[in-house]
Coordinates of C-alpha atoms and ligand atoms in Angstrom, one line a residue:
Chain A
X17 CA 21.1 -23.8 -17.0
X18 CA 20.1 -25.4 -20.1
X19 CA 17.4 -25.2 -22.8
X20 CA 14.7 -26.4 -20.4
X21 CA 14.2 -22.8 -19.0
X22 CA 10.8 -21.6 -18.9
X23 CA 10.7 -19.3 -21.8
X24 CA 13.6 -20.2 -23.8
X25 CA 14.4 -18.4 -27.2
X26 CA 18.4 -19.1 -27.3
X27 CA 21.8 -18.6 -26.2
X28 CA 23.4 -15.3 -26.2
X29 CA 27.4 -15.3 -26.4
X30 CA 28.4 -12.8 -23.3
X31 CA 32.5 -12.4 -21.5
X32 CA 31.2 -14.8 -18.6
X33 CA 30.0 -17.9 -21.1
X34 CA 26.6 -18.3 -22.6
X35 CA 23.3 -16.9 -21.0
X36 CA 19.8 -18.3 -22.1
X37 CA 17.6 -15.5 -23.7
X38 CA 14.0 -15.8 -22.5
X39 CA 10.7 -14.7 -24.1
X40 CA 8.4 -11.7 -22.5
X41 CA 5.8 -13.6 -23.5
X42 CA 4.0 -16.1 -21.5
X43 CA 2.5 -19.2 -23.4
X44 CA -0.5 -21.3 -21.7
X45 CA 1.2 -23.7 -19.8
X46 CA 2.8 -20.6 -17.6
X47 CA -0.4 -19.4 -17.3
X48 CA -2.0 -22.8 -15.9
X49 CA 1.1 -22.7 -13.6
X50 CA 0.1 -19.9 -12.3
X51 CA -3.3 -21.0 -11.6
X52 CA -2.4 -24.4 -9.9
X53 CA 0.1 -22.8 -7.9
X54 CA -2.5 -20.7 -6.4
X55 CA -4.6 -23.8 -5.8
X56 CA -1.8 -25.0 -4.0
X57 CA -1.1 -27.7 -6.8
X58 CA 2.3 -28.6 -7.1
X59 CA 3.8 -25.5 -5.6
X60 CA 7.2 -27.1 -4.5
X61 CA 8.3 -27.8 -8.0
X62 CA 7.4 -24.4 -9.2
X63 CA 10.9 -22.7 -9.6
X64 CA 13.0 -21.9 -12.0
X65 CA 17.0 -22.8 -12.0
X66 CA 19.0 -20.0 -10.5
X67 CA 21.1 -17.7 -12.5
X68 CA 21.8 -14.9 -15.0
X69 CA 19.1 -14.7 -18.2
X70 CA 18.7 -12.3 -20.8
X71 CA 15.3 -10.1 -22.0
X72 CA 15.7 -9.0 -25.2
X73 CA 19.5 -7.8 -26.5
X74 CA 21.1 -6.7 -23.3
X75 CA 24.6 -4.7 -23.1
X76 CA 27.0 -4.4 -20.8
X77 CA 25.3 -1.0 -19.7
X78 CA 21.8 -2.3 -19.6
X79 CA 20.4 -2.7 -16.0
X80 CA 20.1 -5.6 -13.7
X81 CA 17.4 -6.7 -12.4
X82 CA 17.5 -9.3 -9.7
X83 CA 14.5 -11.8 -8.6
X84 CA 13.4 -14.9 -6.7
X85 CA 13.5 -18.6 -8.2
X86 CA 9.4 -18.8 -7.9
X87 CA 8.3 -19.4 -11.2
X88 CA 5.3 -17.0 -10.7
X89 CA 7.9 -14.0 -9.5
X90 CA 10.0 -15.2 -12.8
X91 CA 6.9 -14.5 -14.8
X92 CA 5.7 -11.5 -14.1
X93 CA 8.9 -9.6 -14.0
X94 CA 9.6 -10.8 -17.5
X95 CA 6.3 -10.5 -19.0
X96 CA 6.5 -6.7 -17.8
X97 CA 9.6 -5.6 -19.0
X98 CA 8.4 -6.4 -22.5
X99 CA 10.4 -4.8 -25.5
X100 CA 13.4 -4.0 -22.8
X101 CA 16.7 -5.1 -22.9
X102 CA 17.5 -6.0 -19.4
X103 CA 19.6 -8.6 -17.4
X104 CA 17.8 -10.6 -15.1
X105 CA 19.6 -12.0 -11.7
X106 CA 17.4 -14.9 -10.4
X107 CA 18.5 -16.0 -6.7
X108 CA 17.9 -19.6 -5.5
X109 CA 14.9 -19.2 -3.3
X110 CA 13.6 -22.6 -3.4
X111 CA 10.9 -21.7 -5.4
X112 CA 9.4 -19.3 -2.8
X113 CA 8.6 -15.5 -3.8
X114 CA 10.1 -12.6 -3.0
X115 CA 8.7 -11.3 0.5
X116 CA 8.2 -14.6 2.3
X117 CA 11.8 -15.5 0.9
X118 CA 13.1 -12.7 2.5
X119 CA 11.6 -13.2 5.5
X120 CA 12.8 -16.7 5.6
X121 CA 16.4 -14.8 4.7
X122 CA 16.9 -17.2 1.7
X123 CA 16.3 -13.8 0.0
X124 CA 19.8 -12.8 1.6
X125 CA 22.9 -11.0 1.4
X126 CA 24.6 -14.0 1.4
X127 CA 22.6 -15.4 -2.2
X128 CA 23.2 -12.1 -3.9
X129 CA 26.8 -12.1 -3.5
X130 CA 26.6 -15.5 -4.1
X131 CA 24.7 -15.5 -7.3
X132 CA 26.9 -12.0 -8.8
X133 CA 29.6 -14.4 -8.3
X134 CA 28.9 -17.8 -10.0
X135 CA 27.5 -15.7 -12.6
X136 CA 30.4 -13.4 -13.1
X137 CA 28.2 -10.8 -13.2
X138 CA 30.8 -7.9 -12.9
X139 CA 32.1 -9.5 -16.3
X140 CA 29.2 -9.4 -18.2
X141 CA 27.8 -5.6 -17.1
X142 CA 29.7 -2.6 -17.0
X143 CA 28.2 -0.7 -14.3
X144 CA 27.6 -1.9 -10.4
X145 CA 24.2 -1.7 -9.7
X146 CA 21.5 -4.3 -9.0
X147 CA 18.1 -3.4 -9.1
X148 CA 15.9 -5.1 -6.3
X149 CA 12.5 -5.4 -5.4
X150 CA 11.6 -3.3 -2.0
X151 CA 9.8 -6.2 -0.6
X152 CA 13.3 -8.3 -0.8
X153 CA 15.2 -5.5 1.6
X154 CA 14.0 -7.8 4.8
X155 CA 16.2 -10.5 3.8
X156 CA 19.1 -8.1 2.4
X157 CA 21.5 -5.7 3.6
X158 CA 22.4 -3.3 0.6
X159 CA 25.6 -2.0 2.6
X160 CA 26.7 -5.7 2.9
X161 CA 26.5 -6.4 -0.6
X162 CA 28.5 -3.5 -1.4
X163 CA 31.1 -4.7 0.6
X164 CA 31.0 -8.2 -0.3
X165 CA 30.7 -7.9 -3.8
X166 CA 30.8 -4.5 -5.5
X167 CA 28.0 -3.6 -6.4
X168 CA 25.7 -1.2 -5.4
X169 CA 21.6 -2.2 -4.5
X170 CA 18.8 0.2 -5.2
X171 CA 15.4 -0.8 -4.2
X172 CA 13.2 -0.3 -7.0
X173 CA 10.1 -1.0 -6.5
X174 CA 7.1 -3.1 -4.7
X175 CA 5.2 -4.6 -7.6
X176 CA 7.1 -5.6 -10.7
X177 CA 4.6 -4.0 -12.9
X178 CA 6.0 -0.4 -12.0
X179 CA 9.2 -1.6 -12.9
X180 CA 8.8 -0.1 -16.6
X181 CA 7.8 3.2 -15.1
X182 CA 10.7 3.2 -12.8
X183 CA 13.3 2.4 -15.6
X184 CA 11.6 5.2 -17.7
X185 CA 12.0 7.7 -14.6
X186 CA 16.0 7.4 -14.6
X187 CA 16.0 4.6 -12.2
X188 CA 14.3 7.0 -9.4
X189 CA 11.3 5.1 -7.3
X190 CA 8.1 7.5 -7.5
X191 CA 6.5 7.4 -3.9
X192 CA 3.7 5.7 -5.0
X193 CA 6.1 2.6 -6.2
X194 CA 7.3 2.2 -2.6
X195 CA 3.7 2.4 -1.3
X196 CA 2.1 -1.3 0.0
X197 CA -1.6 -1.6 -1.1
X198 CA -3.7 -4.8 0.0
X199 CA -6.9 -4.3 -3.1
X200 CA -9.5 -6.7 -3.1
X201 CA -7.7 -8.4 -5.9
X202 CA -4.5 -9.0 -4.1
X203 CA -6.8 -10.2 -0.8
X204 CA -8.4 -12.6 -3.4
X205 CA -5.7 -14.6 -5.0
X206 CA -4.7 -15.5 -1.3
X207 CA -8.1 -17.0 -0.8
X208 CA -7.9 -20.5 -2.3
X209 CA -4.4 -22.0 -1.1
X210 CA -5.6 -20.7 2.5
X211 CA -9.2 -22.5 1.6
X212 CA -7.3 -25.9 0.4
X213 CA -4.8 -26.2 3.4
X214 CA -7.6 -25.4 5.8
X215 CA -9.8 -28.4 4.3
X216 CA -8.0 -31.2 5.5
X217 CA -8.7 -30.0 9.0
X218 CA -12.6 -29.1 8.1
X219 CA -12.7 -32.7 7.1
X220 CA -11.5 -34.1 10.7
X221 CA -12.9 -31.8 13.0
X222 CA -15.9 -31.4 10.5
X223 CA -16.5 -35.4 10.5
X224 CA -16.1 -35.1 14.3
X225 CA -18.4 -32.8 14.9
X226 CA -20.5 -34.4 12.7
X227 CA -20.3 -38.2 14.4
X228 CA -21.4 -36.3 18.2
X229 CA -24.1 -34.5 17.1
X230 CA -25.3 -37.9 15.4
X231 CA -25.0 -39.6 18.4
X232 CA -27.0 -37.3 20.3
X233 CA -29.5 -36.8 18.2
X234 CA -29.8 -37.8 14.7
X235 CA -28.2 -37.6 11.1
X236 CA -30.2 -34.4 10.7
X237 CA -29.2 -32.7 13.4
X238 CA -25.5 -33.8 12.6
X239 CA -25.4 -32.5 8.8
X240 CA -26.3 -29.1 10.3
X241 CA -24.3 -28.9 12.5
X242 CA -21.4 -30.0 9.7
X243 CA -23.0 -27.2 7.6
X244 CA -22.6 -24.8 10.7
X245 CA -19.0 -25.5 10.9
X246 CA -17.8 -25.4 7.6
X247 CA -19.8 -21.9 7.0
X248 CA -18.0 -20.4 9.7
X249 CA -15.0 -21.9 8.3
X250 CA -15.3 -20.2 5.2
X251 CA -16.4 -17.1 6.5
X252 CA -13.4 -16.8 8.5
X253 CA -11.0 -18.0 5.2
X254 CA -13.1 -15.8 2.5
X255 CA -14.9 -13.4 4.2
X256 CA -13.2 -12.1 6.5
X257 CA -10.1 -11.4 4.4
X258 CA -12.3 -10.3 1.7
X259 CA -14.3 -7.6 3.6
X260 CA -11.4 -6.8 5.7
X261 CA -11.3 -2.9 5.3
X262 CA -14.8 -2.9 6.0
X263 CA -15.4 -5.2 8.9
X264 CA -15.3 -3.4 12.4
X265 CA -12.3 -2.7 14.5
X266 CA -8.5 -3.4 13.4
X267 CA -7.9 -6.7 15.9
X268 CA -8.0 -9.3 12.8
X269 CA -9.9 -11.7 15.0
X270 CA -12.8 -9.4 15.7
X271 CA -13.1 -8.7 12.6
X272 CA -13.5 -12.6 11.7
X273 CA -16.0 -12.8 14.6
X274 CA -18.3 -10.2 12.6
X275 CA -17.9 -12.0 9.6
X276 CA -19.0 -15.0 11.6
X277 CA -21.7 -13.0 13.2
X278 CA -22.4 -12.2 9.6
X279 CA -23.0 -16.0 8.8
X280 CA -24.6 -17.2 11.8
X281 CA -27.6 -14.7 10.9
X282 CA -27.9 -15.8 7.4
X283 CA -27.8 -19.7 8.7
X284 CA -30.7 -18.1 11.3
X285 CA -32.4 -16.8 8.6
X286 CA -32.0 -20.3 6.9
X287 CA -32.5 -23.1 9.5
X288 CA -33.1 -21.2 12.6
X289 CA -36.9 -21.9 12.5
X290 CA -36.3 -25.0 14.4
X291 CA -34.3 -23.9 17.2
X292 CA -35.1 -23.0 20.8
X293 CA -33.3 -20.4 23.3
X294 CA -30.2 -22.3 23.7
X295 CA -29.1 -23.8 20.1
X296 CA -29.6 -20.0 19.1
X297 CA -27.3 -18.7 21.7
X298 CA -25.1 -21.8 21.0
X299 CA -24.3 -21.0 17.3
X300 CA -24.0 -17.5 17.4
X301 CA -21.1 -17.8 20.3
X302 CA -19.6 -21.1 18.6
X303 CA -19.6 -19.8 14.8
X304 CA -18.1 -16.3 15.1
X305 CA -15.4 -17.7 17.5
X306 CA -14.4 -20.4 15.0
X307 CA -14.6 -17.4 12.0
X308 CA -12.0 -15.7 14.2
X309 CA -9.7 -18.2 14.4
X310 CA -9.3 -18.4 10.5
X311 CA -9.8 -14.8 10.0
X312 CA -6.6 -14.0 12.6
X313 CA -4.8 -16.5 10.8
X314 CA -4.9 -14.6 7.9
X315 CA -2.9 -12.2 9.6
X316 CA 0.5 -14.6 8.2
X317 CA -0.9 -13.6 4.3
X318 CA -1.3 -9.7 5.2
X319 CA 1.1 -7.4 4.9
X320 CA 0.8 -4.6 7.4
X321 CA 0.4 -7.1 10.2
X322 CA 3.4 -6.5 13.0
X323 CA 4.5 -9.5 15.0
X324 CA 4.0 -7.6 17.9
X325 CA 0.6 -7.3 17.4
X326 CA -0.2 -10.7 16.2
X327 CA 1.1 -11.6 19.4
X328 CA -1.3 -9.5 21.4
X329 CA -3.9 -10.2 19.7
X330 CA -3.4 -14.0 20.2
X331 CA -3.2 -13.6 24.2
X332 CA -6.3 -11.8 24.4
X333 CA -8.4 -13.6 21.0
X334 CA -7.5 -17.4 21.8
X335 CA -8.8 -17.8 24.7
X336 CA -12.0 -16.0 24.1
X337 CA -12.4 -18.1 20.9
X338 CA -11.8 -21.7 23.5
X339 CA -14.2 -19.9 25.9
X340 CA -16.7 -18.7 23.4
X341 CA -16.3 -22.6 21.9
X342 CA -17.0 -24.5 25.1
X343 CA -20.0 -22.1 26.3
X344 CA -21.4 -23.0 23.0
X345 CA -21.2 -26.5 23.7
X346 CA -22.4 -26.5 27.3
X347 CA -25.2 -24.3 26.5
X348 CA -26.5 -27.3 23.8
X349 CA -25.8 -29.6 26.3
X350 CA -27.9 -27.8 28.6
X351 CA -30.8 -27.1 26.3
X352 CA -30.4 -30.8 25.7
X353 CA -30.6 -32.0 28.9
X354 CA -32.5 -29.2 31.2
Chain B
X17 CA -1.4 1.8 4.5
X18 CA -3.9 3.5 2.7
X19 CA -7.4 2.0 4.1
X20 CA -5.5 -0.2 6.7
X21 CA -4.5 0.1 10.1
X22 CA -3.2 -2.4 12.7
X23 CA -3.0 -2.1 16.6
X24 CA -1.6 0.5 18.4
X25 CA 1.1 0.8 20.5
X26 CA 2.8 -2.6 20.1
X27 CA 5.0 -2.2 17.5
X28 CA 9.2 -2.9 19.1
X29 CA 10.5 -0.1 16.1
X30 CA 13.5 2.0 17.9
X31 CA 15.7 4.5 16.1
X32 CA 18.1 6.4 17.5
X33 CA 18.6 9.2 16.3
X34 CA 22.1 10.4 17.3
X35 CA 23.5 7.6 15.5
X36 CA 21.7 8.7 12.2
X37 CA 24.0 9.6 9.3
X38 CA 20.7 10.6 7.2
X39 CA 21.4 8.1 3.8
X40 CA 18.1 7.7 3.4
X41 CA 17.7 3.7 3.4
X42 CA 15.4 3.7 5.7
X43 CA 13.2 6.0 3.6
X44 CA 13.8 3.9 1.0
X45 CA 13.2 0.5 2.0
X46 CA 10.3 1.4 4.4
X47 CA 7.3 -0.3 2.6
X48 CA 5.0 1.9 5.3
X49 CA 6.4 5.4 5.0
X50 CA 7.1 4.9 8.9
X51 CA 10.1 7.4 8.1
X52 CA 10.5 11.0 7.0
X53 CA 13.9 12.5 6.3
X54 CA 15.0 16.1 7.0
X55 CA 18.1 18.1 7.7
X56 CA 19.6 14.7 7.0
X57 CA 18.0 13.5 9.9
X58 CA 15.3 10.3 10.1
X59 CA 12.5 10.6 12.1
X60 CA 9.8 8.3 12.7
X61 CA 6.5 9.8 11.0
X62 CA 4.2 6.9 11.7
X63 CA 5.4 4.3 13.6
X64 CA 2.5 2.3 14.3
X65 CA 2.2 1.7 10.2
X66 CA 5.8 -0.6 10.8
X67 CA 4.9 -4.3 10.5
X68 CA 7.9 -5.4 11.8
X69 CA 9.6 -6.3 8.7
X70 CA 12.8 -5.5 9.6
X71 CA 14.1 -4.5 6.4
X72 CA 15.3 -1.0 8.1
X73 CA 17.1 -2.1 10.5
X74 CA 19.5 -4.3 8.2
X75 CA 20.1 -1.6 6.0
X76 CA 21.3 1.2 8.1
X77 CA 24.2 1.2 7.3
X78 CA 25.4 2.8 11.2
X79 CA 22.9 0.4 13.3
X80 CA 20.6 3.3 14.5
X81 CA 17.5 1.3 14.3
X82 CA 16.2 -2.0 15.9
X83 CA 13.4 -4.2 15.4
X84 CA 12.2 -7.3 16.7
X85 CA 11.8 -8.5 13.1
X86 CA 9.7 -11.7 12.2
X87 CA 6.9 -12.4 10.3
X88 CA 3.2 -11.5 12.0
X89 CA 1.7 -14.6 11.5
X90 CA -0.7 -16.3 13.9
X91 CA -0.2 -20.4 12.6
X92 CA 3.4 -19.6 12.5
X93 CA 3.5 -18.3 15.9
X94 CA 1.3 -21.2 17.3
X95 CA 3.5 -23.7 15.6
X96 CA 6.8 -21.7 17.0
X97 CA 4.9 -22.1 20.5
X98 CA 4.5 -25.8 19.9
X99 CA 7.9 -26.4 18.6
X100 CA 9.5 -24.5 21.8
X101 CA 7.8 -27.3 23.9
X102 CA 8.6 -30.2 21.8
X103 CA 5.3 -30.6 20.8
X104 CA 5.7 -30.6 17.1
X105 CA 8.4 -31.4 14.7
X106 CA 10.2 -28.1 13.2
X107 CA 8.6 -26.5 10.0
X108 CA 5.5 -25.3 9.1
X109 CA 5.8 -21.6 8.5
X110 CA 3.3 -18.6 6.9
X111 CA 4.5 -18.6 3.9
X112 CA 4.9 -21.9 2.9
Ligands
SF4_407 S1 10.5 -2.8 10.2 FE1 9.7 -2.7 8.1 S2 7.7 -1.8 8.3 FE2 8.8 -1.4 10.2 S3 9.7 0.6 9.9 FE3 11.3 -0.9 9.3 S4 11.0 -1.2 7.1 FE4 9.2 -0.1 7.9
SF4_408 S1 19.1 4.2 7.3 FE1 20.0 4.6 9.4 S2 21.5 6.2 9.0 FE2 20.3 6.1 7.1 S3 18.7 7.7 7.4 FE3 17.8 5.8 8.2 S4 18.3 5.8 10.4 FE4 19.6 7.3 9.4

């Protein structure tokens, strides 16, 4: 710990040593943070040093709220306890938030007890209770901590931006802060790391693609076809996610197949003019099959998705997508060649 | 969830209910409302809404509930797939 801390104001004197007091208020550079991390940018170095921090003038009654090292998690709980005096508890996560961190079991019993320790928590609080978020309770056993350590867990709340409300409420979670929601919003700030990591293979498969059709026919041909590809792409990425509640059926990959429906009809309605029998039947098997592939993928960013079903769905979807793919190809082969 | 719904009938969710002290984590840490609590009993009110999680079975506190917990992530289960045959080099997870 030292002065470096994102939001430092100063040091505050406490039974277990000094504790940096941080500001509820985020400045620019934590908001362009928070924008490059969702591009993907940088995203490894964004966390914060592990450890106990102060908002506002915190007692030793005052509640504890714990969180993960993810700079972006760090944030927001502090920017929403404004005007509170509260302790934060921030677990080593290696910079990754809450719910994948738990999944990953970083976010563990083992780093709570672990972290109330080195930061002699029990000396600098009064009561025994850590406040977590419900989306940590994968990676923790509240029973285990109690026994390890002392203290009690209560899971607050899902989002951090209820936390106020729940403070306010005598520390008592309101149903509607345990309940998941998935708004278009939270769909759409998943959208651009998913569109950057999938690039790099839209460039090789893309340029692939790209470089056959060429050779068969000519440059023409070949940029369409690129422009095929990397619309079913993106209707699979931005689409499909996007429209999700709306698209047909609850398989994740069907769903991406009507979103690539979707796009092969508007690249009809674009280009198709051109186009006999077989390039028509071509593209609309080809596209929606690769829009499924990105739009089950997806399935890792939602959360409502069971492994169970993921799994399923992947036995029956993948090899209709590598069938769909190849009749695609043979039926442009054919139109080429019969 | 509200305006989502997954497959049916896949889910590996299993609580006994003999074993149940009725605390109430489950209730608690269910981010689906899969559980309902009554004469200190759990019961499971909507089991296809469980995603697996796993954060139920970890906190009962008397091991009345199992899971076959893990993240539902196609990529992550392809690359599990390919690591299990020594076809890729460990890492590369969902949440990354
Ligand atoms: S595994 Fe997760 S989603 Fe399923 S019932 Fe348990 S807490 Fe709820
Ligand atoms: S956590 Fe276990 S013991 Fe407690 S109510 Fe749920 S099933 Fe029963």
């Amino acid at each position: 710990m030292s002065e470096k801390v994102p939001g430092f104001l100063g040091w505050m004197q406490t039974p277990a040593g000094r504790v940096p007091r941080i500001s509820t208020e985020l400045g620019f550079s934590d908001h362009l943070g928070a924008w490059k991390a969702r591009w993907g940018i940088g995203r490894m170095a964004y966390m914060v040093p592990p450890g106990l921090y102060a908002l506002g003038n915190p007692a030793a009654s005052d509640p504890v709220v714990v969180t993960a090292n993810y700079k972006m998690s760090y944030d927001i709980v502090r920017r929403t306890l404004a005007g509170r005096n509260v302790w934060l508890l921030v677990l080593e996560t290696y910079g990754i938030n809450v719910w994948c961190a738990a999944g990953k079991g970083t976010f563990g019993t083992g780093e709570v007890v672990r972290r109330v320790s080195s930061s002699r928590l029990a000396q600098v609080v009064s009561h025994r209770r850590l406040l977590l978020p419900i989306l940590g309770a994968p990676g923790v056993s509240a029973h285990e901590v109690a026994r390890r350590s002392g203290f009690s867990v209560s899971y607050a709340t899902i989002r951090a931006a209820d936390l106020p409300e729940y403070l306010d409420n005598g520390m008592v979670s309101a149903p509607a802060m345990r309940e998941l929601t998935f708004t278009f919003y939270e769909r759409l700030v998943l959208i651009p790391v998913e569109v950057v990591l999938a690039l790099k293979s839209v460039a090789v498969i893309g340029g692939v693609a790209l470089l056959l059709v060429a050779a068969l026919g000519d440059l023409a041909a070949g940029l369409s076809a690129f422009c095929a590809y990397l619309g079913a792409v993106l209707a699979g990425i931005v689409l499909g996610p996007l429209l999700l509640p709306w698209l047909p059926g609850r398989s994740f990959a069907l769903k991406g197949a009507a979103a690539g429906l979707l796009w092969s009809s508007v690249f009809y309605l674009l280009a198709g003019t051109t186009w006999n029998i077989w390039v028509t039947a071509a593209i609309f098997l080809a596209l929606p099959a690769v829009s499924a592939f990105y739009t089950l993928n997806f399935t890792g960013c939602s959360p409502f998705t069971s492994r169970s079903g993921v799994k399923k769905e992947m036995a029956i979807a993948l090899p209709a997508m590598g069938g769909a793919l190849l009749m695609g190809v043979a039926l442009l082969l054919a139109g080429r060649f019969l | 969830m509200k305006g989502f719904r997954y497959l049916m009938d896949v889910v590996t969710l299993q609580l006994d209910q003999a074993a149940c002290i009725g605390c109430g984590r489950c209730v608690e840490v269910c981010p689906h409302q899969v559980f309902s609590l009554a004469e200190k009993k759990a019961s499971l009110r909507d089991r296809d809404a469980c995603m697996e999680c796993g954060a139920c079975a970890l906190n009962c506190p008397v091991k009345a509930i199992t899971v076959d917990a893990g993240v539902g992530c196609a990529s992550g289960m392809i690359n599990e797939w390919l690591r299990e045959r020594k076809l890729r080099a460990p890492g590369g997870n969902c949440c990354s």
